[in-house]
Short mmCIF file of C-alpha atoms in Angstrom, two decimals:
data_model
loop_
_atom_site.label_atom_id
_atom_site.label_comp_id
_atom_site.label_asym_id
_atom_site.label_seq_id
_atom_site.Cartn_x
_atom_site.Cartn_y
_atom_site.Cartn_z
CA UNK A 2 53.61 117.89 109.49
CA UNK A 3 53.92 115.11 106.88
CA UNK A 4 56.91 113.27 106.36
CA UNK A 5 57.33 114.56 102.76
CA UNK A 6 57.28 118.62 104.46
CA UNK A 7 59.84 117.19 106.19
CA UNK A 8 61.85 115.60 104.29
CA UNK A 9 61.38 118.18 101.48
CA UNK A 10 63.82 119.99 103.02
CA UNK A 11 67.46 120.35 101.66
CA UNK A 12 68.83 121.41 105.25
CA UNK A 13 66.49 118.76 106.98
CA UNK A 14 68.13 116.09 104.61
CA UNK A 15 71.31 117.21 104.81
CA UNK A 16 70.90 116.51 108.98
CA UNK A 17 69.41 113.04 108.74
CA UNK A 18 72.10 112.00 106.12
CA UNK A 19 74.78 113.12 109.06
CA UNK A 20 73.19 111.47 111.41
CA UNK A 21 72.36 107.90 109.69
CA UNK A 22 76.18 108.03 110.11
CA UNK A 23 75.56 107.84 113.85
CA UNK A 24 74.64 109.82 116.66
CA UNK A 25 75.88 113.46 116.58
CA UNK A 26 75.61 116.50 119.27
CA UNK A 27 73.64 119.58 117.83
CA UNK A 28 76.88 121.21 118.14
CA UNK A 29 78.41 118.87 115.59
CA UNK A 30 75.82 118.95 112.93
CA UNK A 31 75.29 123.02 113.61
CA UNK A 32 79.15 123.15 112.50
CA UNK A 33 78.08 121.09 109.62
CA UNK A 34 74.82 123.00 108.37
CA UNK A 35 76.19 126.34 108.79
CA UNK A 36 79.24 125.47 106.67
CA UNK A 37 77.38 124.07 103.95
CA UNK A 38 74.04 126.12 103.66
CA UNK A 39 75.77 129.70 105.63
CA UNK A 40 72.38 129.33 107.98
CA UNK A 41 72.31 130.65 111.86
CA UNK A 42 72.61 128.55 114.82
CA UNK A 43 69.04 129.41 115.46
CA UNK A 44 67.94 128.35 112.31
CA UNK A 45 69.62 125.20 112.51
CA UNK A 46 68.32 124.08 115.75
CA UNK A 47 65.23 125.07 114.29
CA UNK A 48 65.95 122.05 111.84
CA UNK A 49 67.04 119.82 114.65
CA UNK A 50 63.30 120.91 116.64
CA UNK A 51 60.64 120.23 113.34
CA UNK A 52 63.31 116.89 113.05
CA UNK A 53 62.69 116.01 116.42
CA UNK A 54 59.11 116.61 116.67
CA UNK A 55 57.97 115.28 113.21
CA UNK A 56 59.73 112.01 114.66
CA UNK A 57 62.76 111.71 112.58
CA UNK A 58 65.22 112.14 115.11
CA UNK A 59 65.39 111.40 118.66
CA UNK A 60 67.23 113.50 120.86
CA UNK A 61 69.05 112.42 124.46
CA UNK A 62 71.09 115.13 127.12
CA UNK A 63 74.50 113.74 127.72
CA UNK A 64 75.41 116.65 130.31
CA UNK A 65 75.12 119.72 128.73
CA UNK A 66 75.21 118.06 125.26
CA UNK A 67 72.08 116.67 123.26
CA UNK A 68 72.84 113.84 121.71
CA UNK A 69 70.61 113.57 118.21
CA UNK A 70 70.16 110.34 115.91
CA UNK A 71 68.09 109.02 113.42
CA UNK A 72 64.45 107.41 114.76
CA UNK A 73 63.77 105.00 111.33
CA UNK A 74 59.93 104.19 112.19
CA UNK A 75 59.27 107.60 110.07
CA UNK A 76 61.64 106.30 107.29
CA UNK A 77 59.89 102.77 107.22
CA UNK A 78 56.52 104.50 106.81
CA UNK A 79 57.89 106.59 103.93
CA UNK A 80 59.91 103.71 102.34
CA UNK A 81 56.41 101.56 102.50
CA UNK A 82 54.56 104.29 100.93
CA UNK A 83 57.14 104.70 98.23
CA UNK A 84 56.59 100.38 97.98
CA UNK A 85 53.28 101.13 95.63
CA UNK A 86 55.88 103.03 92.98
CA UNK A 87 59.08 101.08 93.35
CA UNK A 88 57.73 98.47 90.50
CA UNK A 89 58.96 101.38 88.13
CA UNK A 90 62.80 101.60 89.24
CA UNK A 91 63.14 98.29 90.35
CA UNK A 92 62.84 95.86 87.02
CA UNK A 93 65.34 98.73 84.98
CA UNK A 94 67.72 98.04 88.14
CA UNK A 95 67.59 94.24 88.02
CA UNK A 96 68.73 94.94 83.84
CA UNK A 97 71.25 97.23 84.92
CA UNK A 98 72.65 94.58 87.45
CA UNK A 99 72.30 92.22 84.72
CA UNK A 100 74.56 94.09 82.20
CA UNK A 101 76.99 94.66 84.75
CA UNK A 102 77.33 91.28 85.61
CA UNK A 103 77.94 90.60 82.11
CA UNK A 104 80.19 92.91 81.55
CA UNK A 105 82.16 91.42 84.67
CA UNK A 106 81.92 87.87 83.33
CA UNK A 107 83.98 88.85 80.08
CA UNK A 108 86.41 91.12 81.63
CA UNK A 109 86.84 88.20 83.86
CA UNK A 110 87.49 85.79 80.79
CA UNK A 111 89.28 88.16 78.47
CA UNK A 112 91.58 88.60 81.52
CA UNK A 113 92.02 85.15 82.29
CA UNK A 114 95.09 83.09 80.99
CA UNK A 115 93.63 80.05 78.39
CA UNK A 116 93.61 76.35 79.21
CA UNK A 117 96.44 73.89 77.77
CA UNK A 118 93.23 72.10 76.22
CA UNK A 119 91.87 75.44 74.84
CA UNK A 120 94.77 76.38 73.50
CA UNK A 121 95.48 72.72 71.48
CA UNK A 122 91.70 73.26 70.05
CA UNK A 123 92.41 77.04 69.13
CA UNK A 124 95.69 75.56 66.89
CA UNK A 125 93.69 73.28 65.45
CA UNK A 126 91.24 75.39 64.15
CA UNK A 127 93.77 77.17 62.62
CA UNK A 128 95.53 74.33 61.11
CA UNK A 129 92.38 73.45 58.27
CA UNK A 130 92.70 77.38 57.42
CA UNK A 131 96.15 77.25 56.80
CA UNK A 132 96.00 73.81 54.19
CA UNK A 133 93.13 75.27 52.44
CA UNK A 134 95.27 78.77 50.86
CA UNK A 135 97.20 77.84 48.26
CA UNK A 136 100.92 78.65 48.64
CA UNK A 137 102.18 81.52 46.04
CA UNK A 138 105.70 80.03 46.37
CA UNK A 139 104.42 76.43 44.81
CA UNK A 140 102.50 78.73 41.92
CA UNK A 141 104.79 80.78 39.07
CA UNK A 142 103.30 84.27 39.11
CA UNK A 143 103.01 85.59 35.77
CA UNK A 144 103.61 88.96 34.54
CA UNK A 145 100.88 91.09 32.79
CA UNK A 146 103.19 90.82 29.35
CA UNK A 147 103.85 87.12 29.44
CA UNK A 148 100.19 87.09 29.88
CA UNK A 149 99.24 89.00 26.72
CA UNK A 150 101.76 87.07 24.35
CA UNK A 151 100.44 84.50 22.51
CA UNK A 152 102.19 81.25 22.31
CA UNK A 153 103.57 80.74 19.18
#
């Protein structure tokens, strides 16, 4: 059976996924499986068997358990197959861990309380701003009818 009959599974992946977690007795991930996808015992042991002899999980009697965990020489073949495709996640993954980084850096710095010397160079930015208005107090304001009278 290929690896992708395998692992096109739902059941099939659900069992690897529990046991990449670690070793697990059949009775453990039956529990599992038939709460989740309402299959037999049967049926999931038939999982465990095209798991077992596909290579994707090895399988060891601890009394009258069996003891079943990943084997990840079928995984590295399928991860180096899926090696010829990754250039067309990976590069939109390295931008998205770019952005994110970014994002990080200015929450960082928005968060961050300012320098003594920032804070002297912020004032005096301000300083030049606040010469250059004119003050309204220093002007008389003139009303719309003094305005419109002529001087006589």
């Amino acid at each position: 059976m290929h690896a992708f009959d395998v692992l096109g599974d739902p059941v099939r992946r659900r069992i690897l996924e529990l046991l990449a977690e670690g070793e697990r007795s059949a009775g453990s991930v039956c529990e599992v499986i038939q709460a989740e996808f309402r299959i037999s015992q049967p049926a999931v042991s038939q999982h465990l068997r095209v798991l077992r002899d596909s290579g994707f999980a090895t399988v060891r009697p601890q009394g009258a358990r069996r003891l079943y965990a990943v084997d990840p020489e079928p995984l590295r073949e399928v991860d180096d197959w899926l090696g010829h495709f990754r250039r067309f996640w990976t590069p939109p993954l390295h931008a998205l861990a770019t952005e994110l980084a970014r994002g990080s850096r200015q929450r960082r710095l928005a968060a961050a309380p300012e320098q003594p010397a920032q804070r002297e160079k912020a004032a005096q930015r301000e300083q030049p701003a606040q010469a250059a208005q004119p003050e309204k107090a220093a002007q008389p304001e003139k009303s719309e009818s003094s305005a419109k009278r002529r001087p006589e």
